[in-house]
Amino acid sequence: MPFLQYSENRALREKMYHAYINRGNNNDANDNKKIISRMVALRAEKAGLLGYNSHADFVLEESMAKSPKEAYDLLNGLWDAALPVAKQEAADMQKMMDKEGRNETLEAWDWSHYADKVRKERYNYDAEELRPYFQLENVKAGFFKVANKLYGITFTALTDVPVYHKDVTAYQVKEADGTHIGVIYMDFFTRSSKRGGAWMTSYATQSYKDGKRVAPVVSIVCNFSGPNGDEPALFTADEVTTFYHEMGHALHGLLSNVKYRSLAGTSVPRDFVELPSQVMEHFAFEPEVLQFYAKHYKTGAIVPQELITKMKNAGKFNQGFETVEYLAASLLDMGFHTIPVGKEIGAIKFETAEMNKYGLIRQIAPRYRSTYFQHIFASGYSAGYYSYIWSAVLDSDAFAAFKESGNIFNPEVAKSFRKNVLEKGGTIEPMDLYKAFRGKEPDMKHLLKDRGLNKAL
Ligand SMILES: [Zn+2]
């Protein structure tokens, strides 16, 4: 990817790109095409034996979407909005190529390269400029204040509990009246023994035993860079987002209030589980919230709003491409898994026919092509790759409820979100929970607006 982005050598970019999109598709010992055809046929057969029309019908019965039709409706609606934006992005890049005096037509191996050039020309945004404003202790305290304003809860540092590493800190979480809710451990910094990424996990899951609430003990783990010499640990904007995300999962675990452990907190369908986490991401860069925490670590000055605006605008750039390549992969996943029992397909032939059906432009390939689509053929996301954007529709719509009220800390909206979503775990159908909170089904227009994809509609 960095090569495609930075190399000026177009012939090598083309070679690299072809090698990349043909992984598992070279008619050699590592070719996956036949395996995929076989897997798709067997999944359909299994679904048929269990009385379903397709593998997707079987899988989606236990999701929030419930059926392939619901997932398709969302994907198609987003597709219609995103594809024209991607085409416009392609036209902008073609202009840039023409300006450089190249007598060439934009191809797939030019996209990252010219996207980078257009981005630099249009926004002049350097992510490092924000870092001095995002000091770890301030970011943490800022989040505690947000949670306090929303739910009345408090976080108190615990110095008398065992921790598994000197970098780990623990906090007691209490209701406004002092009632114990649970404990959260935080483990921020990267170290050689730690797996990559960021996640939330649960050491003790909430439940009721003999009529008494068993308090949860949860943890968030990240891979942020630690303090450097005299400098305190400073976050990037992406790291602040990740922190808010994991804390959103943590609140889902902490505020859980159900009888059975197996249905508590984050034990909900895959297309619903990212709602509590992603909705918190929306709070991170709101002006009211930045006031709490985004102070320069040396001068104490609050981050200038223009810097945040620049970051947000730069973030909307290339969203047509990113949304289309993601949707193309999701539609491919749904296509493979709605094949009826007994139908034989060739993996790449099927992929090409599906993508032509939707009018995907040749400069964009699905984020994962069939022969290296691990999510759906090797890690349990079959008929489930759509769930990332399903959750995104929910979190954008949910945050709009706070925004529309004129106060992002509106206690009534927060109370309803807590009571109807955060406390209920997997005890009730997700769509029923969502409607109880929002009063209606989610509307994709909020997501389109957040991503700057609402132009075509
Ligand atoms: Zn998550």
Tab-separated table of N, CA and C in Angstrom, residues 235-377:
chain	number	residue	atom	x	y	z
A	235	PHE	N	-1.345	11.517	22.554
A	235	PHE	CA	-2.108	10.706	21.604
A	235	PHE	C	-2.201	11.387	20.242
A	236	THR	N	-2.398	10.589	19.187
A	236	THR	CA	-2.839	11.132	17.906
A	236	THR	C	-4.366	11.179	17.954
A	237	ALA	N	-4.955	11.866	16.985
A	237	ALA	CA	-6.429	11.917	16.931
A	237	ALA	C	-7.000	10.512	16.753
A	238	ASP	N	-6.323	9.674	15.973
A	238	ASP	CA	-6.787	8.291	15.788
A	238	ASP	C	-6.775	7.528	17.108
A	239	GLU	N	-5.745	7.791	17.926
A	239	GLU	CA	-5.668	7.101	19.221
A	239	GLU	C	-6.764	7.588	20.175
A	240	VAL	N	-7.063	8.886	20.120
A	240	VAL	CA	-8.174	9.397	20.941
A	240	VAL	C	-9.465	8.683	20.530
A	241	THR	N	-9.664	8.546	19.211
A	241	THR	CA	-10.859	7.848	18.710
A	241	THR	C	-10.893	6.409	19.215
A	242	THR	N	-9.759	5.731	19.134
A	242	THR	CA	-9.688	4.339	19.598
A	242	THR	C	-10.018	4.248	21.088
A	243	PHE	N	-9.481	5.182	21.868
A	243	PHE	CA	-9.750	5.199	23.308
A	243	PHE	C	-11.254	5.358	23.582
A	244	TYR	N	-11.889	6.312	22.910
A	244	TYR	CA	-13.338	6.502	23.081
A	244	TYR	C	-14.100	5.247	22.654
A	245	HIS	N	-13.627	4.613	21.584
A	245	HIS	CA	-14.264	3.387	21.086
A	245	HIS	C	-14.236	2.287	22.150
A	246	GLU	N	-13.049	2.018	22.667
A	246	GLU	CA	-12.928	0.929	23.650
A	246	GLU	C	-13.660	1.270	24.941
A	247	MET	N	-13.655	2.545	25.326
A	247	MET	CA	-14.400	2.946	26.525
A	247	MET	C	-15.911	2.766	26.315
A	248	GLY	N	-16.362	2.916	25.059
A	248	GLY	CA	-17.777	2.673	24.747
A	248	GLY	C	-18.136	1.210	24.994
A	249	HIS	N	-17.259	0.295	24.548
A	249	HIS	CA	-17.465	-1.138	24.848
A	249	HIS	C	-17.446	-1.351	26.360
A	250	ALA	N	-16.513	-0.669	27.028
A	250	ALA	CA	-16.380	-0.833	28.486
A	250	ALA	C	-17.669	-0.401	29.200
A	251	LEU	N	-18.265	0.704	28.760
A	251	LEU	CA	-19.527	1.145	29.373
A	251	LEU	C	-20.626	0.113	29.159
A	252	HIS	N	-20.632	-0.513	27.981
A	252	HIS	CA	-21.613	-1.564	27.676
A	252	HIS	C	-21.471	-2.709	28.693
A	253	GLY	N	-20.206	-3.062	28.996
A	253	GLY	CA	-19.955	-4.115	29.988
A	253	GLY	C	-20.259	-3.661	31.408
A	254	LEU	N	-19.874	-2.432	31.737
A	254	LEU	CA	-20.012	-1.934	33.120
A	254	LEU	C	-21.473	-1.665	33.502
A	255	LEU	N	-22.226	-1.067	32.579
A	255	LEU	CA	-23.589	-0.650	32.931
A	255	LEU	C	-24.614	-1.761	32.711
A	256	SER	N	-24.152	-2.911	32.266
A	256	SER	CA	-25.034	-4.059	32.056
A	256	SER	C	-25.830	-4.360	33.314
A	257	ASN	N	-27.110	-4.711	33.116
A	257	ASN	CA	-27.965	-4.990	34.273
A	257	ASN	C	-28.979	-6.065	33.921
A	258	VAL	N	-28.465	-7.283	33.711
A	258	VAL	CA	-29.335	-8.396	33.321
A	258	VAL	C	-29.123	-9.572	34.281
A	259	LYS	N	-29.989	-10.554	34.177
A	259	LYS	CA	-29.911	-11.673	35.120
A	259	LYS	C	-28.779	-12.647	34.787
A	260	TYR	N	-28.683	-13.019	33.498
A	260	TYR	CA	-27.746	-14.082	33.124
A	260	TYR	C	-26.469	-13.548	32.493
A	261	ARG	N	-25.348	-14.092	32.954
A	261	ARG	CA	-24.024	-13.705	32.475
A	261	ARG	C	-23.897	-13.863	30.952
A	262	SER	N	-24.501	-14.943	30.424
A	262	SER	CA	-24.334	-15.233	28.992
A	262	SER	C	-25.029	-14.196	28.104
A	263	LEU	N	-25.895	-13.366	28.697
A	263	LEU	CA	-26.601	-12.353	27.909
A	263	LEU	C	-26.175	-10.944	28.307
A	264	ALA	N	-25.125	-10.848	29.134
A	264	ALA	CA	-24.755	-9.537	29.697
A	264	ALA	C	-23.873	-8.726	28.756
A	265	GLY	N	-23.932	-7.411	28.929
A	265	GLY	CA	-22.996	-6.488	28.270
A	265	GLY	C	-22.885	-6.670	26.785
A	266	THR	N	-21.663	-7.013	26.328
A	266	THR	CA	-21.385	-7.072	24.899
A	266	THR	C	-21.818	-8.393	24.247
A	267	SER	N	-22.528	-9.248	24.976
A	267	SER	CA	-23.004	-10.514	24.387
A	267	SER	C	-24.237	-10.266	23.515
A	268	VAL	N	-24.026	-9.580	22.402
A	268	VAL	CA	-25.117	-9.212	21.493
A	268	VAL	C	-24.691	-9.572	20.072
A	269	PRO	N	-25.637	-9.585	19.098
A	269	PRO	CA	-25.250	-9.926	17.722
A	269	PRO	C	-24.160	-8.999	17.176
A	270	ARG	N	-23.390	-9.557	16.228
A	270	ARG	CA	-22.232	-8.863	15.666
A	270	ARG	C	-22.587	-7.517	15.030
A	271	ASP	N	-23.763	-7.420	14.408
A	271	ASP	CA	-24.107	-6.156	13.739
A	271	ASP	C	-24.702	-5.135	14.721
A	272	PHE	N	-24.676	-5.449	16.025
A	272	PHE	CA	-25.183	-4.519	17.039
A	272	PHE	C	-24.083	-4.126	18.032
A	273	VAL	N	-23.055	-4.963	18.121
A	273	VAL	CA	-22.072	-4.819	19.210
A	273	VAL	C	-21.229	-3.548	19.097
A	274	GLU	N	-21.077	-3.017	17.878
A	274	GLU	CA	-20.250	-1.814	17.725
A	274	GLU	C	-21.037	-0.520	17.930
A	275	LEU	N	-22.330	-0.617	18.196
A	275	LEU	CA	-23.089	0.617	18.446
A	275	LEU	C	-22.597	1.368	19.690
A	276	PRO	N	-22.519	0.714	20.856
A	276	PRO	CA	-22.079	1.456	22.055
A	276	PRO	C	-20.659	2.014	21.936
A	277	SER	N	-19.791	1.311	21.198
A	277	SER	CA	-18.409	1.781	21.062
A	277	SER	C	-18.331	2.934	20.068
A	278	GLN	N	-18.953	2.743	18.899
A	278	GLN	CA	-18.821	3.757	17.846
A	278	GLN	C	-19.587	5.035	18.178
A	279	VAL	N	-20.658	4.926	18.951
A	279	VAL	CA	-21.386	6.150	19.283
A	279	VAL	C	-20.501	7.065	20.138
A	280	MET	N	-19.646	6.495	20.966
A	280	MET	CA	-18.764	7.322	21.799
A	280	MET	C	-17.723	8.063	20.955
A	281	GLU	N	-17.318	7.453	19.831
A	281	GLU	CA	-16.334	8.118	18.959
A	281	GLU	C	-16.833	9.495	18.522
A	282	HIS	N	-18.152	9.608	18.341
A	282	HIS	CA	-18.715	10.879	17.875
A	282	HIS	C	-18.501	12.010	18.887
A	283	PHE	N	-18.396	11.658	20.159
A	283	PHE	CA	-18.264	12.696	21.183
A	283	PHE	C	-16.867	13.317	21.197
A	284	ALA	N	-15.865	12.531	20.815
A	284	ALA	CA	-14.472	12.897	21.079
A	284	ALA	C	-14.069	14.292	20.608
A	285	PHE	N	-14.543	14.683	19.420
A	285	PHE	CA	-14.057	15.952	18.864
A	285	PHE	C	-15.130	17.035	18.786
A	286	GLU	N	-16.192	16.870	19.553
A	286	GLU	CA	-17.204	17.928	19.654
A	286	GLU	C	-16.586	19.092	20.432
A	287	PRO	N	-16.871	20.334	20.021
A	287	PRO	CA	-16.261	21.495	20.701
A	287	PRO	C	-16.466	21.474	22.220
A	288	GLU	N	-17.667	21.088	22.678
A	288	GLU	CA	-17.937	21.067	24.128
A	288	GLU	C	-17.000	20.091	24.841
A	289	VAL	N	-16.683	18.979	24.150
A	289	VAL	CA	-15.851	17.940	24.768
A	289	VAL	C	-14.373	18.331	24.719
A	290	LEU	N	-13.953	18.912	23.587
A	290	LEU	CA	-12.552	19.339	23.457
A	290	LEU	C	-12.175	20.313	24.576
A	291	GLN	N	-13.137	21.148	24.965
A	291	GLN	CA	-12.905	22.094	26.078
A	291	GLN	C	-12.414	21.373	27.331
A	292	PHE	N	-12.918	20.155	27.535
A	292	PHE	CA	-12.574	19.407	28.756
A	292	PHE	C	-11.125	18.935	28.765
A	293	TYR	N	-10.629	18.578	27.570
A	293	TYR	CA	-9.373	17.831	27.629
A	293	TYR	C	-8.278	18.246	26.646
A	294	ALA	N	-8.648	18.907	25.516
A	294	ALA	CA	-7.646	19.114	24.467
A	294	ALA	C	-6.787	20.348	24.752
A	295	LYS	N	-5.981	20.244	25.808
A	295	LYS	CA	-5.136	21.375	26.206
A	295	LYS	C	-3.674	21.075	25.863
A	296	HIS	N	-3.005	22.051	25.277
A	296	HIS	CA	-1.604	21.880	24.910
A	296	HIS	C	-0.788	21.519	26.162
A	297	TYR	N	0.021	20.469	26.079
A	297	TYR	CA	0.691	19.978	27.291
A	297	TYR	C	1.725	20.959	27.850
A	298	LYS	N	2.154	21.934	27.018
A	298	LYS	CA	3.112	22.910	27.536
A	298	LYS	C	2.432	24.228	27.918
A	299	THR	N	1.582	24.736	27.020
A	299	THR	CA	1.000	26.066	27.247
A	299	THR	C	-0.366	26.017	27.925
A	300	GLY	N	-1.038	24.894	27.877
A	300	GLY	CA	-2.384	24.796	28.445
A	300	GLY	C	-3.462	25.381	27.553
A	301	ALA	N	-3.087	25.858	26.342
A	301	ALA	CA	-4.076	26.438	25.429
A	301	ALA	C	-4.981	25.349	24.859
A	302	ILE	N	-6.278	25.680	24.721
A	302	ILE	CA	-7.225	24.734	24.120
A	302	ILE	C	-6.961	24.646	22.617
A	303	VAL	N	-7.110	23.461	22.058
A	303	VAL	CA	-6.832	23.246	20.633
A	303	VAL	C	-7.662	24.202	19.769
A	304	PRO	N	-7.045	24.865	18.776
A	304	PRO	CA	-7.818	25.766	17.900
A	304	PRO	C	-8.848	24.980	17.085
A	305	GLN	N	-10.059	25.527	17.007
A	305	GLN	CA	-11.134	24.837	16.292
A	305	GLN	C	-10.763	24.605	14.825
A	306	GLU	N	-9.993	25.530	14.218
A	306	GLU	CA	-9.662	25.371	12.793
A	306	GLU	C	-8.826	24.118	12.530
A	307	LEU	N	-8.030	23.731	13.508
A	307	LEU	CA	-7.223	22.520	13.365
A	307	LEU	C	-8.135	21.280	13.351
A	308	ILE	N	-9.145	21.308	14.209
A	308	ILE	CA	-10.110	20.202	14.271
A	308	ILE	C	-10.922	20.150	12.979
A	309	THR	N	-11.327	21.324	12.480
A	309	THR	CA	-12.101	21.376	11.232
A	309	THR	C	-11.273	20.817	10.078
A	310	LYS	N	-9.996	21.186	10.039
A	310	LYS	CA	-9.097	20.679	9.003
A	310	LYS	C	-9.021	19.149	9.068
A	311	MET	N	-8.902	18.631	10.295
A	311	MET	CA	-8.837	17.179	10.485
A	311	MET	C	-10.121	16.523	9.985
A	312	LYS	N	-11.271	17.112	10.344
A	312	LYS	CA	-12.552	16.515	9.945
A	312	LYS	C	-12.728	16.559	8.433
A	313	ASN	N	-12.356	17.677	7.793
A	313	ASN	CA	-12.488	17.779	6.336
A	313	ASN	C	-11.572	16.797	5.628
A	314	ALA	N	-10.339	16.705	6.097
A	314	ALA	CA	-9.394	15.764	5.482
A	314	ALA	C	-9.913	14.337	5.625
A	315	GLY	N	-10.600	14.060	6.740
A	315	GLY	CA	-11.152	12.721	6.997
A	315	GLY	C	-12.267	12.345	6.033
A	316	LYS	N	-12.945	13.348	5.478
A	316	LYS	CA	-14.032	13.051	4.531
A	316	LYS	C	-13.493	12.786	3.131
A	317	PHE	N	-12.233	13.123	2.922
A	317	PHE	CA	-11.650	12.948	1.598
A	317	PHE	C	-11.478	11.460	1.259
A	318	ASN	N	-11.783	11.104	0.023
A	318	ASN	CA	-11.637	9.734	-0.486
A	318	ASN	C	-12.645	8.762	0.127
A	319	GLN	N	-13.707	9.298	0.733
A	319	GLN	CA	-14.723	8.427	1.339
A	319	GLN	C	-15.546	7.703	0.283
A	320	GLY	N	-15.646	8.280	-0.924
A	320	GLY	CA	-16.345	7.585	-2.000
A	320	GLY	C	-15.638	6.267	-2.282
A	321	PHE	N	-14.336	6.342	-2.475
A	321	PHE	CA	-13.531	5.141	-2.728
A	321	PHE	C	-13.629	4.148	-1.572
A	322	GLU	N	-13.388	4.651	-0.356
A	322	GLU	CA	-13.349	3.734	0.791
A	322	GLU	C	-14.683	3.039	1.011
A	323	THR	N	-15.775	3.790	0.830
A	323	THR	CA	-17.093	3.190	1.026
A	323	THR	C	-17.397	2.195	-0.088
A	324	VAL	N	-17.065	2.563	-1.335
A	324	VAL	CA	-17.354	1.672	-2.464
A	324	VAL	C	-16.534	0.378	-2.382
A	325	GLU	N	-15.250	0.461	-2.056
A	325	GLU	CA	-14.460	-0.788	-2.012
A	325	GLU	C	-14.947	-1.688	-0.882
A	326	TYR	N	-15.379	-1.074	0.234
A	326	TYR	CA	-15.946	-1.854	1.339
A	326	TYR	C	-17.277	-2.491	0.931
A	327	LEU	N	-18.181	-1.673	0.339
A	327	LEU	CA	-19.501	-2.184	-0.066
A	327	LEU	C	-19.372	-3.280	-1.113
A	328	ALA	N	-18.404	-3.124	-2.031
A	328	ALA	CA	-18.213	-4.138	-3.073
A	328	ALA	C	-17.887	-5.488	-2.421
A	329	ALA	N	-17.020	-5.462	-1.414
A	329	ALA	CA	-16.682	-6.703	-0.708
A	329	ALA	C	-17.902	-7.255	0.033
A	330	SER	N	-18.689	-6.374	0.635
A	330	SER	CA	-19.889	-6.817	1.368
A	330	SER	C	-20.908	-7.445	0.421
A	331	LEU	N	-21.073	-6.821	-0.752
A	331	LEU	CA	-22.031	-7.354	-1.729
A	331	LEU	C	-21.543	-8.698	-2.271
A	332	LEU	N	-20.233	-8.815	-2.433
A	332	LEU	CA	-19.657	-10.080	-2.881
A	332	LEU	C	-19.920	-11.174	-1.848
A	333	ASP	N	-19.707	-10.845	-0.584
A	333	ASP	CA	-19.979	-11.774	0.524
A	333	ASP	C	-21.447	-12.222	0.490
A	334	MET	N	-22.364	-11.256	0.373
A	334	MET	CA	-23.781	-11.605	0.326
A	334	MET	C	-24.096	-12.432	-0.915
A	335	GLY	N	-23.452	-12.105	-2.042
A	335	GLY	CA	-23.675	-12.850	-3.281
A	335	GLY	C	-23.305	-14.321	-3.127
A	336	PHE	N	-22.110	-14.577	-2.631
A	336	PHE	CA	-21.655	-15.963	-2.432
A	336	PHE	C	-22.602	-16.737	-1.516
A	337	HIS	N	-23.125	-16.034	-0.517
A	337	HIS	CA	-23.868	-16.765	0.517
A	337	HIS	C	-25.382	-16.734	0.357
A	338	THR	N	-25.840	-16.199	-0.785
A	338	THR	CA	-27.267	-16.344	-1.096
A	338	THR	C	-27.460	-17.280	-2.290
A	339	ILE	N	-26.369	-17.936	-2.695
A	339	ILE	CA	-26.463	-18.914	-3.778
A	339	ILE	C	-27.332	-20.088	-3.296
A	340	PRO	N	-28.338	-20.462	-4.105
A	340	PRO	CA	-29.213	-21.548	-3.669
A	340	PRO	C	-28.506	-22.909	-3.680
A	341	VAL	N	-29.068	-23.835	-2.940
A	341	VAL	CA	-28.505	-25.182	-2.833
A	341	VAL	C	-28.360	-25.816	-4.217
A	342	GLY	N	-27.215	-26.453	-4.447
A	342	GLY	CA	-27.035	-27.216	-5.682
A	342	GLY	C	-26.494	-26.426	-6.858
A	343	LYS	N	-26.330	-25.089	-6.682
A	343	LYS	CA	-25.806	-24.299	-7.805
A	343	LYS	C	-24.278	-24.235	-7.764
A	344	GLU	N	-23.653	-24.536	-8.888
A	344	GLU	CA	-22.190	-24.527	-8.962
A	344	GLU	C	-21.714	-23.165	-9.484
A	345	ILE	N	-20.694	-22.587	-8.854
A	345	ILE	CA	-20.159	-21.328	-9.374
A	345	ILE	C	-18.637	-21.391	-9.453
A	346	GLY	N	-18.057	-20.591	-10.340
A	346	GLY	CA	-16.608	-20.414	-10.365
A	346	GLY	C	-16.321	-19.105	-9.656
A	347	ALA	N	-15.377	-19.119	-8.717
A	347	ALA	CA	-15.206	-17.976	-7.813
A	347	ALA	C	-14.992	-16.639	-8.546
A	348	ILE	N	-14.007	-16.576	-9.415
A	348	ILE	CA	-13.686	-15.289	-10.046
A	348	ILE	C	-14.729	-14.900	-11.094
A	349	LYS	N	-15.241	-15.910	-11.806
A	349	LYS	CA	-16.322	-15.640	-12.768
A	349	LYS	C	-17.513	-15.026	-12.057
A	350	PHE	N	-17.849	-15.599	-10.927
A	350	PHE	CA	-18.982	-15.111	-10.143
A	350	PHE	C	-18.714	-13.680	-9.663
A	351	GLU	N	-17.497	-13.467	-9.151
A	351	GLU	CA	-17.128	-12.138	-8.659
A	351	GLU	C	-17.269	-11.078	-9.758
A	352	THR	N	-16.727	-11.397	-10.944
A	352	THR	CA	-16.783	-10.445	-12.057
A	352	THR	C	-18.232	-10.130	-12.433
A	353	ALA	N	-19.055	-11.176	-12.521
A	353	ALA	CA	-20.455	-10.974	-12.905
A	353	ALA	C	-21.181	-10.117	-11.862
A	354	GLU	N	-20.934	-10.390	-10.576
A	354	GLU	CA	-21.586	-9.618	-9.513
A	354	GLU	C	-21.183	-8.143	-9.587
A	355	MET	N	-19.883	-7.889	-9.730
A	355	MET	CA	-19.396	-6.505	-9.723
A	355	MET	C	-19.906	-5.743	-10.947
A	356	ASN	N	-20.016	-6.441	-12.096
A	356	ASN	CA	-20.572	-5.793	-13.295
A	356	ASN	C	-22.044	-5.446	-13.070
A	357	LYS	N	-22.740	-6.341	-12.372
A	357	LYS	CA	-24.165	-6.117	-12.090
A	357	LYS	C	-24.369	-4.797	-11.334
A	358	TYR	N	-23.444	-4.512	-10.405
A	358	TYR	CA	-23.595	-3.286	-9.604
A	358	TYR	C	-22.936	-2.064	-10.262
A	359	GLY	N	-22.226	-2.274	-11.358
A	359	GLY	CA	-21.603	-1.153	-12.050
A	359	GLY	C	-20.341	-0.634	-11.384
A	360	LEU	N	-19.605	-1.527	-10.696
A	360	LEU	CA	-18.332	-1.109	-10.089
A	360	LEU	C	-17.377	-0.642	-11.188
A	361	ILE	N	-16.710	0.506	-10.971
A	361	ILE	CA	-15.804	1.007	-12.002
A	361	ILE	C	-14.471	0.251	-11.951
A	362	ARG	N	-13.783	0.159	-13.100
A	362	ARG	CA	-12.597	-0.707	-13.175
A	362	ARG	C	-11.437	-0.195	-12.319
A	363	GLN	N	-11.484	1.085	-11.930
A	363	GLN	CA	-10.396	1.627	-11.091
A	363	GLN	C	-10.504	1.198	-9.633
A	364	ILE	N	-11.600	0.522	-9.269
A	364	ILE	CA	-11.753	0.069	-7.878
A	364	ILE	C	-12.012	-1.436	-7.852
A	365	ALA	N	-11.289	-2.138	-6.981
A	365	ALA	CA	-11.551	-3.565	-6.758
A	365	ALA	C	-12.215	-3.693	-5.390
A	366	PRO	N	-12.969	-4.763	-5.148
A	366	PRO	CA	-13.488	-4.972	-3.791
A	366	PRO	C	-12.333	-4.949	-2.791
A	367	ARG	N	-12.566	-4.459	-1.574
A	367	ARG	CA	-11.484	-4.370	-0.581
A	367	ARG	C	-10.785	-5.717	-0.426
A	368	TYR	N	-11.554	-6.802	-0.479
A	368	TYR	CA	-10.976	-8.142	-0.542
A	368	TYR	C	-11.597	-8.840	-1.725
A	369	ARG	N	-10.762	-9.367	-2.618
A	369	ARG	CA	-11.302	-10.181	-3.700
A	369	ARG	C	-11.503	-11.598	-3.177
A	370	SER	N	-12.263	-12.407	-3.925
A	370	SER	CA	-12.679	-13.731	-3.452
A	370	SER	C	-11.531	-14.579	-2.915
A	371	THR	N	-10.412	-14.620	-3.666
A	371	THR	CA	-9.359	-15.578	-3.316
A	371	THR	C	-8.526	-15.176	-2.105
A	372	TYR	N	-8.735	-13.943	-1.574
A	372	TYR	CA	-8.044	-13.604	-0.316
A	372	TYR	C	-8.999	-12.910	0.662
A	373	PHE	N	-10.250	-13.328	0.613
A	373	PHE	CA	-11.268	-12.736	1.482
A	373	PHE	C	-11.342	-13.573	2.769
A	374	GLN	N	-10.338	-13.376	3.617
A	374	GLN	CA	-10.228	-14.189	4.844
A	374	GLN	C	-11.426	-14.048	5.773
A	375	HIS	N	-11.950	-12.809	5.890
A	375	HIS	CA	-13.086	-12.597	6.795
A	375	HIS	C	-14.189	-13.631	6.578
A	376	ILE	N	-14.503	-13.885	5.299
A	376	ILE	CA	-15.675	-14.721	5.033
A	376	ILE	C	-15.337	-16.185	4.776
A	377	PHE	N	-14.061	-16.472	4.451
A	377	PHE	CA	-13.712	-17.868	4.197
A	377	PHE	C	-12.828	-18.468	5.285
